Amino acid sequence: MADERFLYENISQRLRNQILGGSYHVGEKLPSMRRLSQVFGVSINTIMLCFRQLESDELIDIRPRSGVFVTNHSLPKICPSNVAHFPLLPVEVSLSEDIFHYMEPHIEEHLVRLGIALPAREIMPIEHVLRTMRGVTRRQPLDAWDYMHPHGYTKFTSQLAKRSLNYPVPIAQEDLIVTNGCMEAIELALRTVTQRGDTVAVETPSYYGTLLALEVMQRKALEIPTDYRNGICLDALEQVFKRQQVSACLVSCNAQNPLGFTMSEDRKQKLVKLATRYNIPLIENDIWGDTVYAGDCLPAKAYDEAGMVIYCNSFSKSLMPGIRLGWVAPGRFHHRLRELKQISSITTASTPQLLMARLMESGFYAQHVQQLRQKLAVQTQETVAAVLKAFPEGTRIEPPTGGCVLWVGLPDQIDSRLLFDQALAKGIHIFPGSVFSAGPRHFDYLRLNAGAPLDDKLRSAITQLGDMAKRI
């Protein structure tokens, strides 16, 4: 059954790309089932399954005795109303070699960096932050020199807790554990609520770093269809919760990487209620939450009455990646996660906590975030326009609601892995979509970073990328 599902999923995706890429226009009739079965070398029944999936995605209209016609559509539905065709099956993650291959060139200074998701240095307050760091180490030299308490610097965790005062369920200061970045928080969360061999529900596409963590920790991934606007498909998620297929669920609700969506408050509440009802721990990665353009967007953790959400965050994307300062609010799992933190890294560096406490107390960080959101909103809008102008007809982008990444859908099944190789040879670094899934998905997508102002150098690189894509 799994092989059959993969077969018609693959063919459905190819037909979907043709429709969305403009090869078939609204109202145009598709080839007959018999013709398509000959083209793809499969049975008529398999083509019928493909048609049913495309119909549930609202891309086609099946008219008895007349044929199959393209409907009026705008965006593909990754989370269809009927998820029966999506293979909700756990898979082993084996992406480490691919991920390292695509990440490694980023360190080369001469490259145009469109691959790694990060706001550019030129829009960040580097001098102010470093000046503040020099000041706190001068005023508190012994605190900066010594180990920090394993629970974290009190003034820092107090500021973190105050950020949640407008939540329906605020985060208590004593529930916070300071970590070495968001990834340590996520890894501690996974170790707390899962064991080797367990399965974790994840979005698809999903941030490759979390998939890599699952691989290293020998957990399986069960990919849940995820929508450009609404986020993870709650119907599909409930199915796997009911069947007890997973031990935990790992999601991003705000400015998700790579799709860029922000879930509605109503859907966040429903997500938390699902996790609570079925007693499934929900690990929330909110690293891009501070960059949501609309601002003051609450995480799912804000609605966590039962303590089922393990909330993970850091300042790596919103301020300074080099300080590696994150935190986790584990809810009912606090005791076990604290134990794991103390036997792994014991504590977190002192100076970053002193620095962030000062930046938050002074109000500087809140002011900076407001400015950062405005800059990123402009940059992503301008980069979307530049990509659509340069890339082949049929290229698809849903503008993000926050962050600085664009999920670019390529027409005609253009393989972004080939585009990566050609772009790198021209001094341009991008990230292929295939590493954002544990399965054979998203090869015809790529993720582009829009974290830098769109200058002539970036426009030229995007034009070159578009020309390469047209020739593949």
PDB file of N, CA, C and O in Angstrom, residues 364-405:
ATOM      1  N   PHE A 364      15.791  48.520  24.872  1.00  0.00           N
ATOM      2  CA  PHE A 364      16.428  48.546  23.554  1.00  0.00           C
ATOM      3  C   PHE A 364      15.988  47.366  22.687  1.00  0.00           C
ATOM      4  O   PHE A 364      15.724  47.544  21.493  1.00  0.00           O
ATOM      5  N   TYR A 365      15.928  46.167  23.280  1.00  0.00           N
ATOM      6  CA  TYR A 365      15.593  44.995  22.458  1.00  0.00           C
ATOM      7  C   TYR A 365      14.198  45.133  21.848  1.00  0.00           C
ATOM      8  O   TYR A 365      14.004  44.838  20.663  1.00  0.00           O
ATOM      9  N   ALA A 366      13.228  45.579  22.631  1.00  0.00           N
ATOM     10  CA  ALA A 366      11.864  45.734  22.108  1.00  0.00           C
ATOM     11  C   ALA A 366      11.837  46.735  20.962  1.00  0.00           C
ATOM     12  O   ALA A 366      11.152  46.528  19.944  1.00  0.00           O
ATOM     13  N   GLN A 367      12.580  47.832  21.116  1.00  0.00           N
ATOM     14  CA  GLN A 367      12.649  48.839  20.045  1.00  0.00           C
ATOM     15  C   GLN A 367      13.317  48.255  18.799  1.00  0.00           C
ATOM     16  O   GLN A 367      12.855  48.475  17.666  1.00  0.00           O
ATOM     17  N   HIS A 368      14.387  47.516  19.001  1.00  0.00           N
ATOM     18  CA  HIS A 368      15.094  46.899  17.882  1.00  0.00           C
ATOM     19  C   HIS A 368      14.185  45.946  17.111  1.00  0.00           C
ATOM     20  O   HIS A 368      14.175  45.949  15.866  1.00  0.00           O
ATOM     21  N   VAL A 369      13.416  45.134  17.826  1.00  0.00           N
ATOM     22  CA  VAL A 369      12.547  44.155  17.173  1.00  0.00           C
ATOM     23  C   VAL A 369      11.519  44.847  16.286  1.00  0.00           C
ATOM     24  O   VAL A 369      11.226  44.379  15.170  1.00  0.00           O
ATOM     25  N   GLN A 370      10.961  45.962  16.759  1.00  0.00           N
ATOM     26  CA  GLN A 370      10.002  46.700  15.937  1.00  0.00           C
ATOM     27  C   GLN A 370      10.635  47.153  14.623  1.00  0.00           C
ATOM     28  O   GLN A 370      10.033  47.045  13.549  1.00  0.00           O
ATOM     29  N   GLN A 371      11.850  47.667  14.706  1.00  0.00           N
ATOM     30  CA  GLN A 371      12.544  48.124  13.502  1.00  0.00           C
ATOM     31  C   GLN A 371      12.916  46.955  12.593  1.00  0.00           C
ATOM     32  O   GLN A 371      12.815  47.058  11.364  1.00  0.00           O
ATOM     33  N   LEU A 372      13.351  45.859  13.201  1.00  0.00           N
ATOM     34  CA  LEU A 372      13.730  44.682  12.416  1.00  0.00           C
ATOM     35  C   LEU A 372      12.545  44.147  11.626  1.00  0.00           C
ATOM     36  O   LEU A 372      12.681  43.789  10.446  1.00  0.00           O
ATOM     37  N   ARG A 373      11.388  44.088  12.247  1.00  0.00           N
ATOM     38  CA  ARG A 373      10.189  43.593  11.549  1.00  0.00           C
ATOM     39  C   ARG A 373       9.904  44.430  10.310  1.00  0.00           C
ATOM     40  O   ARG A 373       9.592  43.895   9.238  1.00  0.00           O
ATOM     41  N   GLN A 374       9.991  45.750  10.456  1.00  0.00           N
ATOM     42  CA  GLN A 374       9.713  46.639   9.320  1.00  0.00           C
ATOM     43  C   GLN A 374      10.709  46.420   8.186  1.00  0.00           C
ATOM     44  O   GLN A 374      10.330  46.360   7.014  1.00  0.00           O
ATOM     45  N   LYS A 375      11.983  46.293   8.542  1.00  0.00           N
ATOM     46  CA  LYS A 375      13.011  46.094   7.521  1.00  0.00           C
ATOM     47  C   LYS A 375      12.813  44.761   6.797  1.00  0.00           C
ATOM     48  O   LYS A 375      12.908  44.687   5.559  1.00  0.00           O
ATOM     49  N   LEU A 376      12.567  43.697   7.561  1.00  0.00           N
ATOM     50  CA  LEU A 376      12.400  42.379   6.941  1.00  0.00           C
ATOM     51  C   LEU A 376      11.154  42.332   6.060  1.00  0.00           C
ATOM     52  O   LEU A 376      11.159  41.679   5.010  1.00  0.00           O
ATOM     53  N   ALA A 377      10.094  43.005   6.485  1.00  0.00           N
ATOM     54  CA  ALA A 377       8.868  43.020   5.675  1.00  0.00           C
ATOM     55  C   ALA A 377       9.131  43.652   4.310  1.00  0.00           C
ATOM     56  O   ALA A 377       8.680  43.142   3.273  1.00  0.00           O
ATOM     57  N   VAL A 378       9.871  44.753   4.293  1.00  0.00           N
ATOM     58  CA  VAL A 378      10.197  45.430   3.028  1.00  0.00           C
ATOM     59  C   VAL A 378      11.110  44.558   2.180  1.00  0.00           C
ATOM     60  O   VAL A 378      10.900  44.387   0.968  1.00  0.00           O
ATOM     61  N   GLN A 379      12.149  44.009   2.816  1.00  0.00           N
ATOM     62  CA  GLN A 379      13.123  43.205   2.079  1.00  0.00           C
ATOM     63  C   GLN A 379      12.489  41.964   1.449  1.00  0.00           C
ATOM     64  O   GLN A 379      12.791  41.623   0.296  1.00  0.00           O
ATOM     65  N   THR A 380      11.638  41.273   2.187  1.00  0.00           N
ATOM     66  CA  THR A 380      11.022  40.066   1.620  1.00  0.00           C
ATOM     67  C   THR A 380      10.091  40.423   0.470  1.00  0.00           C
ATOM     68  O   THR A 380      10.061  39.724  -0.552  1.00  0.00           O
ATOM     69  N   GLN A 381       9.351  41.518   0.611  1.00  0.00           N
ATOM     70  CA  GLN A 381       8.447  41.941  -0.458  1.00  0.00           C
ATOM     71  C   GLN A 381       9.234  42.272  -1.726  1.00  0.00           C
ATOM     72  O   GLN A 381       8.859  41.848  -2.837  1.00  0.00           O
ATOM     73  N   GLU A 382      10.329  42.976  -1.578  1.00  0.00           N
ATOM     74  CA  GLU A 382      11.138  43.347  -2.740  1.00  0.00           C
ATOM     75  C   GLU A 382      11.817  42.132  -3.359  1.00  0.00           C
ATOM     76  O   GLU A 382      11.921  42.025  -4.590  1.00  0.00           O
ATOM     77  N   THR A 383      12.259  41.194  -2.518  1.00  0.00           N
ATOM     78  CA  THR A 383      12.928  39.988  -3.037  1.00  0.00           C
ATOM     79  C   THR A 383      11.944  39.084  -3.754  1.00  0.00           C
ATOM     80  O   THR A 383      12.277  38.480  -4.786  1.00  0.00           O
ATOM     81  N   VAL A 384      10.722  38.965  -3.234  1.00  0.00           N
ATOM     82  CA  VAL A 384       9.682  38.188  -3.920  1.00  0.00           C
ATOM     83  C   VAL A 384       9.477  38.732  -5.327  1.00  0.00           C
ATOM     84  O   VAL A 384       9.435  37.979  -6.318  1.00  0.00           O
ATOM     85  N   ALA A 385       9.348  40.045  -5.443  1.00  0.00           N
ATOM     86  CA  ALA A 385       9.121  40.664  -6.757  1.00  0.00           C
ATOM     87  C   ALA A 385      10.301  40.401  -7.696  1.00  0.00           C
ATOM     88  O   ALA A 385      10.106  40.099  -8.886  1.00  0.00           O
ATOM     89  N   ALA A 386      11.510  40.491  -7.170  1.00  0.00           N
ATOM     90  CA  ALA A 386      12.697  40.264  -8.007  1.00  0.00           C
ATOM     91  C   ALA A 386      12.777  38.820  -8.484  1.00  0.00           C
ATOM     92  O   ALA A 386      13.133  38.556  -9.644  1.00  0.00           O
ATOM     93  N   VAL A 387      12.452  37.862  -7.606  1.00  0.00           N
ATOM     94  CA  VAL A 387      12.507  36.448  -7.981  1.00  0.00           C
ATOM     95  C   VAL A 387      11.451  36.131  -9.038  1.00  0.00           C
ATOM     96  O   VAL A 387      11.737  35.470 -10.050  1.00  0.00           O
ATOM     97  N   LEU A 388      10.235  36.600  -8.832  1.00  0.00           N
ATOM     98  CA  LEU A 388       9.167  36.312  -9.800  1.00  0.00           C
ATOM     99  C   LEU A 388       9.473  36.937 -11.159  1.00  0.00           C
ATOM    100  O   LEU A 388       9.101  36.391 -12.201  1.00  0.00           O
ATOM    101  N   LYS A 389      10.148  38.069 -11.156  1.00  0.00           N
ATOM    102  CA  LYS A 389      10.524  38.714 -12.423  1.00  0.00           C
ATOM    103  C   LYS A 389      11.616  37.935 -13.141  1.00  0.00           C
ATOM    104  O   LYS A 389      11.596  37.808 -14.375  1.00  0.00           O
ATOM    105  N   ALA A 390      12.573  37.376 -12.392  1.00  0.00           N
ATOM    106  CA  ALA A 390      13.743  36.738 -13.000  1.00  0.00           C
ATOM    107  C   ALA A 390      13.540  35.263 -13.322  1.00  0.00           C
ATOM    108  O   ALA A 390      14.148  34.749 -14.263  1.00  0.00           O
ATOM    109  N   PHE A 391      12.708  34.564 -12.541  1.00  0.00           N
ATOM    110  CA  PHE A 391      12.591  33.119 -12.670  1.00  0.00           C
ATOM    111  C   PHE A 391      11.595  32.728 -13.762  1.00  0.00           C
ATOM    112  O   PHE A 391      10.830  33.561 -14.246  1.00  0.00           O
ATOM    113  N   PRO A 392      11.583  31.443 -14.139  1.00  0.00           N
ATOM    114  CA  PRO A 392      10.695  30.996 -15.216  1.00  0.00           C
ATOM    115  C   PRO A 392       9.226  31.249 -14.897  1.00  0.00           C
ATOM    116  O   PRO A 392       8.827  31.289 -13.725  1.00  0.00           O
ATOM    117  N   GLU A 393       8.431  31.404 -15.926  1.00  0.00           N
ATOM    118  CA  GLU A 393       6.990  31.560 -15.756  1.00  0.00           C
ATOM    119  C   GLU A 393       6.440  30.339 -15.025  1.00  0.00           C
ATOM    120  O   GLU A 393       6.799  29.210 -15.317  1.00  0.00           O
ATOM    121  N   GLY A 394       5.552  30.586 -14.080  1.00  0.00           N
ATOM    122  CA  GLY A 394       4.997  29.486 -13.290  1.00  0.00           C
ATOM    123  C   GLY A 394       5.669  29.318 -11.938  1.00  0.00           C
ATOM    124  O   GLY A 394       5.234  28.501 -11.121  1.00  0.00           O
ATOM    125  N   THR A 395       6.741  30.084 -11.680  1.00  0.00           N
ATOM    126  CA  THR A 395       7.379  30.054 -10.362  1.00  0.00           C
ATOM    127  C   THR A 395       6.386  30.562  -9.321  1.00  0.00           C
ATOM    128  O   THR A 395       5.659  31.534  -9.555  1.00  0.00           O
ATOM    129  N   ARG A 396       6.367  29.925  -8.146  1.00  0.00           N
ATOM    130  CA  ARG A 396       5.370  30.240  -7.118  1.00  0.00           C
ATOM    131  C   ARG A 396       6.055  30.613  -5.803  1.00  0.00           C
ATOM    132  O   ARG A 396       6.967  29.925  -5.354  1.00  0.00           O
ATOM    133  N   ILE A 397       5.573  31.690  -5.197  1.00  0.00           N
ATOM    134  CA  ILE A 397       6.045  32.108  -3.873  1.00  0.00           C
ATOM    135  C   ILE A 397       4.845  32.628  -3.087  1.00  0.00           C
ATOM    136  O   ILE A 397       4.112  33.490  -3.588  1.00  0.00           O
ATOM    137  N   GLU A 398       4.665  32.144  -1.891  1.00  0.00           N
ATOM    138  CA  GLU A 398       3.691  32.734  -0.977  1.00  0.00           C
ATOM    139  C   GLU A 398       4.459  33.654  -0.038  1.00  0.00           C
ATOM    140  O   GLU A 398       5.307  33.200   0.737  1.00  0.00           O
ATOM    141  N   PRO A 399       4.216  34.971  -0.090  1.00  0.00           N
ATOM    142  CA  PRO A 399       4.965  35.896   0.767  1.00  0.00           C
ATOM    143  C   PRO A 399       4.865  35.502   2.234  1.00  0.00           C
ATOM    144  O   PRO A 399       3.787  35.190   2.723  1.00  0.00           O
ATOM    145  N   PRO A 400       5.986  35.507   2.967  1.00  0.00           N
ATOM    146  CA  PRO A 400       5.971  35.091   4.373  1.00  0.00           C
ATOM    147  C   PRO A 400       5.313  36.132   5.265  1.00  0.00           C
ATOM    148  O   PRO A 400       5.185  37.308   4.893  1.00  0.00           O
ATOM    149  N   THR A 401       4.904  35.700   6.449  1.00  0.00           N
ATOM    150  CA  THR A 401       4.300  36.607   7.438  1.00  0.00           C
ATOM    151  C   THR A 401       5.329  37.120   8.428  1.00  0.00           C
ATOM    152  O   THR A 401       5.019  37.953   9.273  1.00  0.00           O
ATOM    153  N   GLY A 402       6.539  36.609   8.343  1.00  0.00           N
ATOM    154  CA  GLY A 402       7.607  37.011   9.249  1.00  0.00           C
ATOM    155  C   GLY A 402       8.896  36.334   8.821  1.00  0.00           C
ATOM    156  O   GLY A 402       8.912  35.535   7.881  1.00  0.00           O
ATOM    157  N   GLY A 403       9.999  36.641   9.524  1.00  0.00           N
ATOM    158  CA  GLY A 403      11.278  36.036   9.157  1.00  0.00           C
ATOM    159  C   GLY A 403      11.820  36.600   7.875  1.00  0.00           C
ATOM    160  O   GLY A 403      11.429  37.684   7.421  1.00  0.00           O
ATOM    161  N   CYS A 404      12.713  35.848   7.243  1.00  0.00           N
ATOM    162  CA  CYS A 404      13.356  36.370   6.034  1.00  0.00           C
ATOM    163  C   CYS A 404      13.643  35.260   5.022  1.00  0.00           C
ATOM    164  O   CYS A 404      14.615  35.357   4.272  1.00  0.00           O
ATOM    165  N   VAL A 405      12.823  34.202   5.007  1.00  0.00           N
ATOM    166  CA  VAL A 405      13.042  33.151   4.012  1.00  0.00           C
ATOM    167  C   VAL A 405      11.858  33.071   3.051  1.00  0.00           C
ATOM    168  O   VAL A 405      10.711  33.316   3.420  1.00  0.00           O
TER     169      VAL A 405
END
